[in-house]
Amino acid sequence: MSFSAADLAELARSVPPPDSDAGRSASARVDALATPPGALGRLADLAIALAAATGVCPPVAPVRPTLLIAAADHGVHRQGVTMWPQSVTAAIADAAVRGDAASAVLAAGAGAELVVLDVGIIEPTVAHPRLLRAQVAPGTADLTTGPAMTSDQALAAVGAGADAARNLIAGGADLLAVGDIGIANTTSTAALTAAFTGRSAAEATGRGAGADDPTLERKRNAVATAVRRVGSETDPFVLLCQLGGLEHAALVGAVLSAAAKRVPVVLDGAITLSAALVAVALAPPLSEHLIASHAPAEPAGPIALAHLGLVPIIDLQLRLGEGSGALLAVPIIRAAADVVRHTVTLDQIG
């Protein structure tokens, strides 16, 4: 089924504002618990945010967390911005659905379902029930020389992400964690982050998957060239087409679709955060449905976090991607809901 600009606009409009009544009720419940004032720290903040996002108070701990990993390749790879071959994208996607990638190991530990959405992997992948094929194109074009995606390609990828999230939620997912796989996607991420936040290419660009100094310099130059090329453009969808990856576009669709259903979204690292920059620009109420799992080591991550006004749950200096940080946050999210829902109140023990 085709996905149009009108569909995207409707999806963005469908994201509801937070439920202020549920948020206030959760805050009042926190104050009534048999705990010292402020003792729950950020667990209380997280529980209140969950209540407001879902419209349910006391908040309910998720029982069917699901990780959706969007995967694609990038034309900017030809600029020498990474030391890894593009074949690694397919290899990691295969390992994730097979169960022995780092993300799959962490998903098993968190009791989360894992699904990989292929919207643009160049190399062949092995058919698997956890691999959703919705390939839009064999990777993007080179963002240093022109738009990374046509508008039709970006819309198709957004639609694929929205459909995937919608189907997962219809199947019972009550918490959507998002991740990414894509060699060279930290270059697109740095460009998006710089364009949306006004930070420089040098500030937003990091070593990604272990770039050495010459590679990092080429990467910074590629990001600077791309950001310079788009100039003063501010339209979020245009910037997505110009600078983003197919997996970024799919993540935009996924997070909008989940929020429209009042299912909280757990962001992973710099890549998912840059997709969130696009999605929040399209639908500002989305920001109240997002949970920042961790503080990424890649410099674009903290920049995006500050711009979005999100405070991460943990800081383990991760730079893996794949939804790894989002998965590590799942037990804490469950704990936040449980402690506010099930802890006795002062009037119950008085």
C-alpha positions as a Python dict, from the first residue, in 0.01 Angstrom:
ca = {
    (1, 'M'): (0, 0, 0),
    (2, 'S'): (140, 341, -101),
    (3, 'F'): (202, 607, 162),
    (4, 'S'): (151, 969, 60),
    (5, 'A'): (235, 1312, 193),
    (6, 'A'): (-128, 1339, 302),
    (7, 'D'): (-90, 1013, 494),
    (8, 'L'): (216, 1148, 671),
    (9, 'A'): (35, 1469, 764),
    (10, 'E'): (-259, 1267, 898),
    (11, 'L'): (-26, 1040, 1096),
    (12, 'A'): (145, 1342, 1250),
    (13, 'R'): (-192, 1495, 1343),
    (14, 'S'): (-300, 1171, 1508),
    (15, 'V'): (-36, 1193, 1781),
    (16, 'P'): (-228, 1300, 2094),
    (17, 'P'): (-101, 1536, 2360),
    (18, 'P'): (-12, 1379, 2694),
    (19, 'D'): (-303, 1299, 2924),
    (20, 'S'): (-260, 1574, 3179),
    (21, 'D'): (-520, 1427, 3415),
    (22, 'A'): (-338, 1093, 3426),
    (23, 'G'): (-8, 1272, 3478),
    (24, 'R'): (-144, 1477, 3768),
    (25, 'S'): (-300, 1169, 3926),
    (26, 'A'): (30, 983, 3901),
    (27, 'S'): (213, 1276, 4059),
    (28, 'A'): (-38, 1283, 4344),
    (29, 'R'): (2, 910, 4392),
    (30, 'V'): (381, 945, 4411),
    (31, 'D'): (337, 1209, 4682),
    (32, 'A'): (104, 974, 4873),
    (33, 'L'): (336, 673, 4873),
    (34, 'A'): (493, 551, 5194),
    (35, 'T'): (835, 675, 5085),
    (36, 'P'): (1030, 986, 5186),
    (37, 'P'): (967, 1287, 4961),
    (38, 'G'): (1183, 1262, 4651),
    (39, 'A'): (1311, 918, 4750),
    (40, 'L'): (1216, 757, 4419),
    (41, 'G'): (1411, 1016, 4225),
    (42, 'R'): (1380, 981, 3850),
    (43, 'L'): (1182, 660, 3885),
    (44, 'A'): (892, 877, 3993),
    (45, 'D'): (941, 1111, 3695),
    (46, 'L'): (943, 814, 3461),
    (47, 'A'): (627, 668, 3613),
    (48, 'I'): (446, 1002, 3581),
    (49, 'A'): (557, 1032, 3220),
    (50, 'L'): (433, 680, 3149),
    (51, 'A'): (95, 762, 3298),
    (52, 'A'): (63, 1078, 3090),
    (53, 'A'): (174, 905, 2770),
    (54, 'T'): (-58, 607, 2808),
    (55, 'G'): (-348, 784, 2980),
    (56, 'V'): (-347, 522, 3256),
    (57, 'C'): (-290, 587, 3626),
    (58, 'P'): (-139, 420, 3815),
    (59, 'P'): (93, 336, 3525),
    (60, 'V'): (106, -24, 3408),
    (61, 'A'): (437, -204, 3361),
    (62, 'P'): (477, -323, 3001),
    (63, 'V'): (440, -698, 2955),
    (64, 'R'): (507, -715, 2581),
    (65, 'P'): (804, -488, 2509),
    (66, 'T'): (911, -510, 2146),
    (67, 'L'): (1225, -392, 1971),
    (68, 'L'): (1188, -275, 1611),
    (69, 'I'): (1525, -238, 1438),
    (70, 'A'): (1518, -47, 1109),
    (71, 'A'): (1802, -144, 875),
    (72, 'A'): (1940, 9, 555),
    (73, 'D'): (2259, 108, 374),
    (74, 'H'): (2392, 450, 271),
    (75, 'G'): (2531, 596, -48),
    (76, 'V'): (2766, 825, 144),
    (77, 'H'): (2965, 510, 218),
    (78, 'R'): (3155, 574, -107),
    (79, 'Q'): (3308, 885, 51),
    (80, 'G'): (3518, 669, 283),
    (81, 'V'): (3334, 775, 599),
    (82, 'T'): (3366, 435, 767),
    (83, 'M'): (3624, 160, 789),
    (84, 'W'): (3359, -112, 755),
    (85, 'P'): (3222, -265, 432),
    (86, 'Q'): (2852, -236, 358),
    (87, 'S'): (2817, -614, 378),
    (88, 'V'): (2826, -579, 757),
    (89, 'T'): (2475, -432, 756),
    (90, 'A'): (2325, -754, 621),
    (91, 'A'): (2548, -967, 843),
    (92, 'I'): (2434, -792, 1161),
    (93, 'A'): (2070, -801, 1052),
    (94, 'D'): (2100, -1175, 997),
    (95, 'A'): (2265, -1222, 1337),
    (96, 'A'): (1994, -1017, 1508),
    (97, 'V'): (1705, -1225, 1376),
    (98, 'R'): (1904, -1545, 1425),
    (99, 'G'): (1946, -1459, 1793),
    (100, 'D'): (2319, -1410, 1841),
    (101, 'A'): (2377, -1040, 1778),
    (102, 'A'): (2427, -826, 2087),
    (103, 'S'): (2078, -682, 2047),
    (104, 'A'): (1924, -1029, 2037),
    (105, 'V'): (2107, -1132, 2352),
    (106, 'L'): (1988, -819, 2533),
    (107, 'A'): (1635, -863, 2400),
    (108, 'A'): (1620, -1214, 2544),
    (109, 'G'): (1737, -1082, 2880),
    (110, 'A'): (1473, -807, 2877),
    (111, 'G'): (1197, -1043, 2769),
    (112, 'A'): (1145, -840, 2454),
    (113, 'E'): (1045, -951, 2107),
    (114, 'L'): (1291, -845, 1835),
    (115, 'V'): (1201, -762, 1475),
    (116, 'V'): (1426, -628, 1199),
    (117, 'L'): (1270, -414, 927),
    (118, 'D'): (1472, -412, 604),
    (119, 'V'): (1397, -91, 416),
    (120, 'G'): (1722, -71, 220),
    (121, 'I'): (1990, -333, 290),
    (122, 'I'): (2213, -377, -16),
    (123, 'E'): (2346, -729, 44),
    (124, 'P'): (2108, -1028, 52),
    (125, 'T'): (1971, -1133, 391),
    (126, 'V'): (1847, -1474, 501),
    (127, 'A'): (1470, -1517, 520),
    (128, 'H'): (1350, -1537, 880),
    (129, 'P'): (1018, -1486, 1063),
    (130, 'R'): (1167, -1193, 1254),
    (131, 'L'): (1288, -1021, 936),
    (132, 'L'): (1030, -794, 777),
    (133, 'R'): (1110, -714, 415),
    (134, 'A'): (987, -373, 301),
    (135, 'Q'): (1283, -267, 91),
    (136, 'V'): (1233, 72, -69),
    (137, 'A'): (1569, 95, -248),
    (138, 'P'): (1915, -66, -225),
    (139, 'G'): (2041, 203, 9),
    (140, 'T'): (2030, 581, -28),
    (141, 'A'): (2208, 810, -272),
    (142, 'D'): (2521, 1000, -167),
    (143, 'L'): (2405, 1289, 50),
    (144, 'T'): (2718, 1493, -33),
    (145, 'T'): (2612, 1534, -395),
    (146, 'G'): (2234, 1552, -376),
    (147, 'P'): (1927, 1432, -187),
    (148, 'A'): (1978, 1101, -10),
    (149, 'M'): (1620, 998, -95),
    (150, 'T'): (1346, 1107, -327),
    (151, 'S'): (1028, 1216, -155),
    (152, 'D'): (857, 899, -276),
    (153, 'Q'): (1133, 684, -127),
    (154, 'A'): (1122, 866, 205),
    (155, 'L'): (744, 839, 220),
    (156, 'A'): (757, 468, 139),
    (157, 'A'): (1008, 411, 420),
    (158, 'V'): (800, 616, 666),
    (159, 'G'): (498, 412, 569),
    (160, 'A'): (687, 85, 615),
    (161, 'G'): (791, 188, 966),
    (162, 'A'): (440, 303, 1052),
    (163, 'D'): (289, -23, 927),
    (164, 'A'): (544, -233, 1115),
    (165, 'A'): (478, -53, 1444),
    (166, 'R'): (102, -66, 1392),
    (167, 'N'): (111, -441, 1329),
    (168, 'L'): (336, -507, 1629),
    (169, 'I'): (101, -310, 1854),
    (170, 'A'): (-200, -493, 1712),
    (171, 'G'): (-17, -813, 1807),
    (172, 'G'): (15, -703, 2169),
    (173, 'A'): (327, -484, 2193),
    (174, 'D'): (274, -234, 2475),
    (175, 'L'): (619, -70, 2470),
    (176, 'L'): (805, 0, 2146),
    (177, 'A'): (1183, 18, 2165),
    (178, 'V'): (1352, 129, 1845),
    (179, 'G'): (1699, 62, 1709),
    (180, 'D'): (1899, 69, 1388),
    (181, 'I'): (2145, -121, 1175),
    (182, 'G'): (2329, 48, 889),
    (183, 'I'): (2695, 96, 808),
    (184, 'A'): (2766, 470, 757),
    (185, 'N'): (2442, 576, 921),
    (186, 'T'): (2620, 786, 1183),
    (187, 'T'): (2718, 1016, 894),
    (188, 'S'): (2354, 1072, 802),
    (189, 'T'): (2276, 1104, 1172),
    (190, 'A'): (2538, 1375, 1223),
    (191, 'A'): (2406, 1566, 921),
    (192, 'L'): (2045, 1548, 1041),
    (193, 'T'): (2143, 1647, 1394),
    (194, 'A'): (2349, 1944, 1277),
    (195, 'A'): (2072, 2061, 1045),
    (196, 'F'): (1797, 2039, 1309),
    (197, 'T'): (1994, 2185, 1599),
    (198, 'G'): (2219, 2439, 1431),
    (199, 'R'): (2533, 2274, 1564),
    (200, 'S'): (2840, 2241, 1343),
    (201, 'A'): (2945, 1932, 1152),
    (202, 'A'): (3254, 1905, 1371),
    (203, 'E'): (3043, 1910, 1688),
    (204, 'A'): (2790, 1655, 1565),
    (205, 'T'): (3026, 1407, 1398),
    (206, 'G'): (3197, 1126, 1589),
    (207, 'R'): (3391, 813, 1516),
    (208, 'G'): (3087, 591, 1474),
    (209, 'A'): (3206, 232, 1445),
    (210, 'G'): (3566, 311, 1536),
    (211, 'A'): (3681, 547, 1260),
    (212, 'D'): (4051, 634, 1261),
    (213, 'D'): (4165, 995, 1225),
    (214, 'P'): (4174, 1010, 842),
    (215, 'T'): (3832, 845, 822),
    (216, 'L'): (3692, 1083, 1081),
    (217, 'E'): (3820, 1379, 880),
    (218, 'R'): (3652, 1250, 564),
    (219, 'K'): (3335, 1194, 763),
    (220, 'R'): (3335, 1548, 902),
    (221, 'N'): (3393, 1687, 555),
    (222, 'A'): (3102, 1481, 418),
    (223, 'V'): (2869, 1604, 691),
    (224, 'A'): (2980, 1965, 645),
    (225, 'T'): (2930, 1939, 266),
    (226, 'A'): (2580, 1794, 308),
    (227, 'V'): (2470, 2050, 566),
    (228, 'R'): (2610, 2332, 357),
    (229, 'R'): (2424, 2197, 54),
    (230, 'V'): (2082, 2220, 225),
    (231, 'G'): (2154, 2573, 343),
    (232, 'S'): (1877, 2733, 547),
    (233, 'E'): (1615, 2467, 472),
    (234, 'T'): (1389, 2405, 773),
    (235, 'D'): (1111, 2180, 644),
    (236, 'P'): (1157, 1856, 844),
    (237, 'F'): (1045, 1625, 566),
    (238, 'V'): (1270, 1794, 312),
    (239, 'L'): (1565, 1764, 550),
    (240, 'L'): (1484, 1396, 600),
    (241, 'C'): (1490, 1343, 223),
    (242, 'Q'): (1810, 1541, 180),
    (243, 'L'): (2015, 1404, 469),
    (244, 'G'): (1850, 1097, 623),
    (245, 'G'): (1866, 726, 565),
    (246, 'L'): (1587, 490, 477),
    (247, 'E'): (1608, 354, 830),
    (248, 'H'): (1574, 707, 970),
    (249, 'A'): (1256, 749, 767),
    (250, 'A'): (1122, 414, 884),
    (251, 'L'): (1192, 510, 1245),
    (252, 'V'): (1000, 835, 1196),
    (253, 'G'): (697, 635, 1086),
    (254, 'A'): (733, 383, 1366),
    (255, 'V'): (752, 634, 1651),
    (256, 'L'): (463, 841, 1515),
    (257, 'S'): (251, 529, 1472),
    (258, 'A'): (322, 405, 1825),
    (259, 'A'): (252, 742, 1985),
    (260, 'A'): (-75, 768, 1794),
    (261, 'K'): (-180, 449, 1976),
    (262, 'R'): (-53, 584, 2312),
    (263, 'V'): (221, 321, 2322),
    (264, 'P'): (538, 466, 2479),
    (265, 'V'): (850, 473, 2263),
    (266, 'V'): (1197, 398, 2398),
    (267, 'L'): (1471, 560, 2191),
    (268, 'D'): (1814, 407, 2163),
    (269, 'G'): (2121, 602, 2058),
    (270, 'A'): (2221, 881, 1823),
    (271, 'I'): (2051, 734, 1516),
    (272, 'T'): (1708, 695, 1673),
    (273, 'L'): (1745, 1034, 1840),
    (274, 'S'): (1810, 1202, 1504),
    (275, 'A'): (1499, 1032, 1366),
    (276, 'A'): (1312, 1168, 1668),
    (277, 'L'): (1428, 1519, 1577),
    (278, 'V'): (1246, 1479, 1246),
    (279, 'A'): (938, 1318, 1398),
    (280, 'V'): (897, 1576, 1676),
    (281, 'A'): (932, 1857, 1423),
    (282, 'L'): (645, 1697, 1230),
    (283, 'A'): (434, 1630, 1543),
    (284, 'P'): (541, 1831, 1850),
    (285, 'P'): (318, 1636, 2097),
    (286, 'L'): (532, 1330, 2019),
    (287, 'S'): (804, 1452, 2255),
    (288, 'E'): (586, 1363, 2555),
    (289, 'H'): (564, 1000, 2437),
    (290, 'L'): (939, 948, 2407),
    (291, 'I'): (1170, 787, 2662),
    (292, 'A'): (1544, 839, 2623),
    (293, 'S'): (1711, 517, 2725),
    (294, 'H'): (2075, 617, 2749),
    (295, 'A'): (2334, 887, 2685),
    (296, 'P'): (2513, 780, 2368),
    (297, 'A'): (2889, 820, 2331),
    (298, 'E'): (2845, 940, 1972),
    (299, 'P'): (2840, 1323, 1996),
    (300, 'A'): (2521, 1368, 1794),
    (301, 'G'): (2334, 1185, 2071),
    (302, 'P'): (2378, 1434, 2356),
    (303, 'I'): (2313, 1720, 2114),
    (304, 'A'): (1982, 1567, 2008),
    (305, 'L'): (1889, 1485, 2368),
    (306, 'A'): (1937, 1846, 2472),
    (307, 'H'): (1739, 1975, 2173),
    (308, 'L'): (1452, 1736, 2247),
    (309, 'G'): (1460, 1812, 2620),
    (310, 'L'): (1503, 1445, 2708),
    (311, 'V'): (1699, 1309, 3003),
    (312, 'P'): (1842, 959, 2955),
    (313, 'I'): (1780, 683, 3207),
    (314, 'I'): (2130, 535, 3203),
    (315, 'D'): (2479, 629, 3087),
    (316, 'L'): (2701, 336, 2997),
    (317, 'Q'): (2892, 509, 2715),
    (318, 'L'): (2732, 279, 2460),
    (319, 'R'): (2781, 331, 2088),
    (320, 'L'): (2653, -4, 1958),
    (321, 'G'): (2313, 88, 1819),
    (322, 'E'): (2079, -202, 1738),
    (323, 'G'): (1848, -89, 2019),
    (324, 'S'): (2094, -207, 2282),
    (325, 'G'): (2050, 86, 2519),
    (326, 'A'): (1673, 83, 2477),
    (327, 'L'): (1663, -281, 2582),
    (328, 'L'): (1875, -215, 2890),
    (329, 'A'): (1624, 51, 2996),
    (330, 'V'): (1322, -181, 2977),
    (331, 'P'): (1362, -333, 3328),
    (332, 'I'): (1394, 17, 3476),
    (333, 'I'): (1079, 131, 3296),
    (334, 'R'): (895, -171, 3433),
    (335, 'A'): (1027, -99, 3782),
    (336, 'A'): (912, 263, 3766),
    (337, 'A'): (557, 161, 3682),
    (338, 'D'): (549, -121, 3936),
    (339, 'V'): (683, 79, 4229),
    (340, 'V'): (427, 356, 4183),
    (341, 'R'): (140, 117, 4120),
    (342, 'H'): (210, -134, 4399),
    (343, 'T'): (386, 52, 4682),
    (344, 'V'): (163, 109, 4982),
    (345, 'T'): (43, 464, 5051),
    (346, 'L'): (75, 649, 5380),
    (347, 'D'): (-298, 642, 5447),
    (348, 'Q'): (-300, 264, 5399),
    (349, 'I'): (-47, 209, 5675),
    (350, 'G'): (-153, 491, 5907),
}
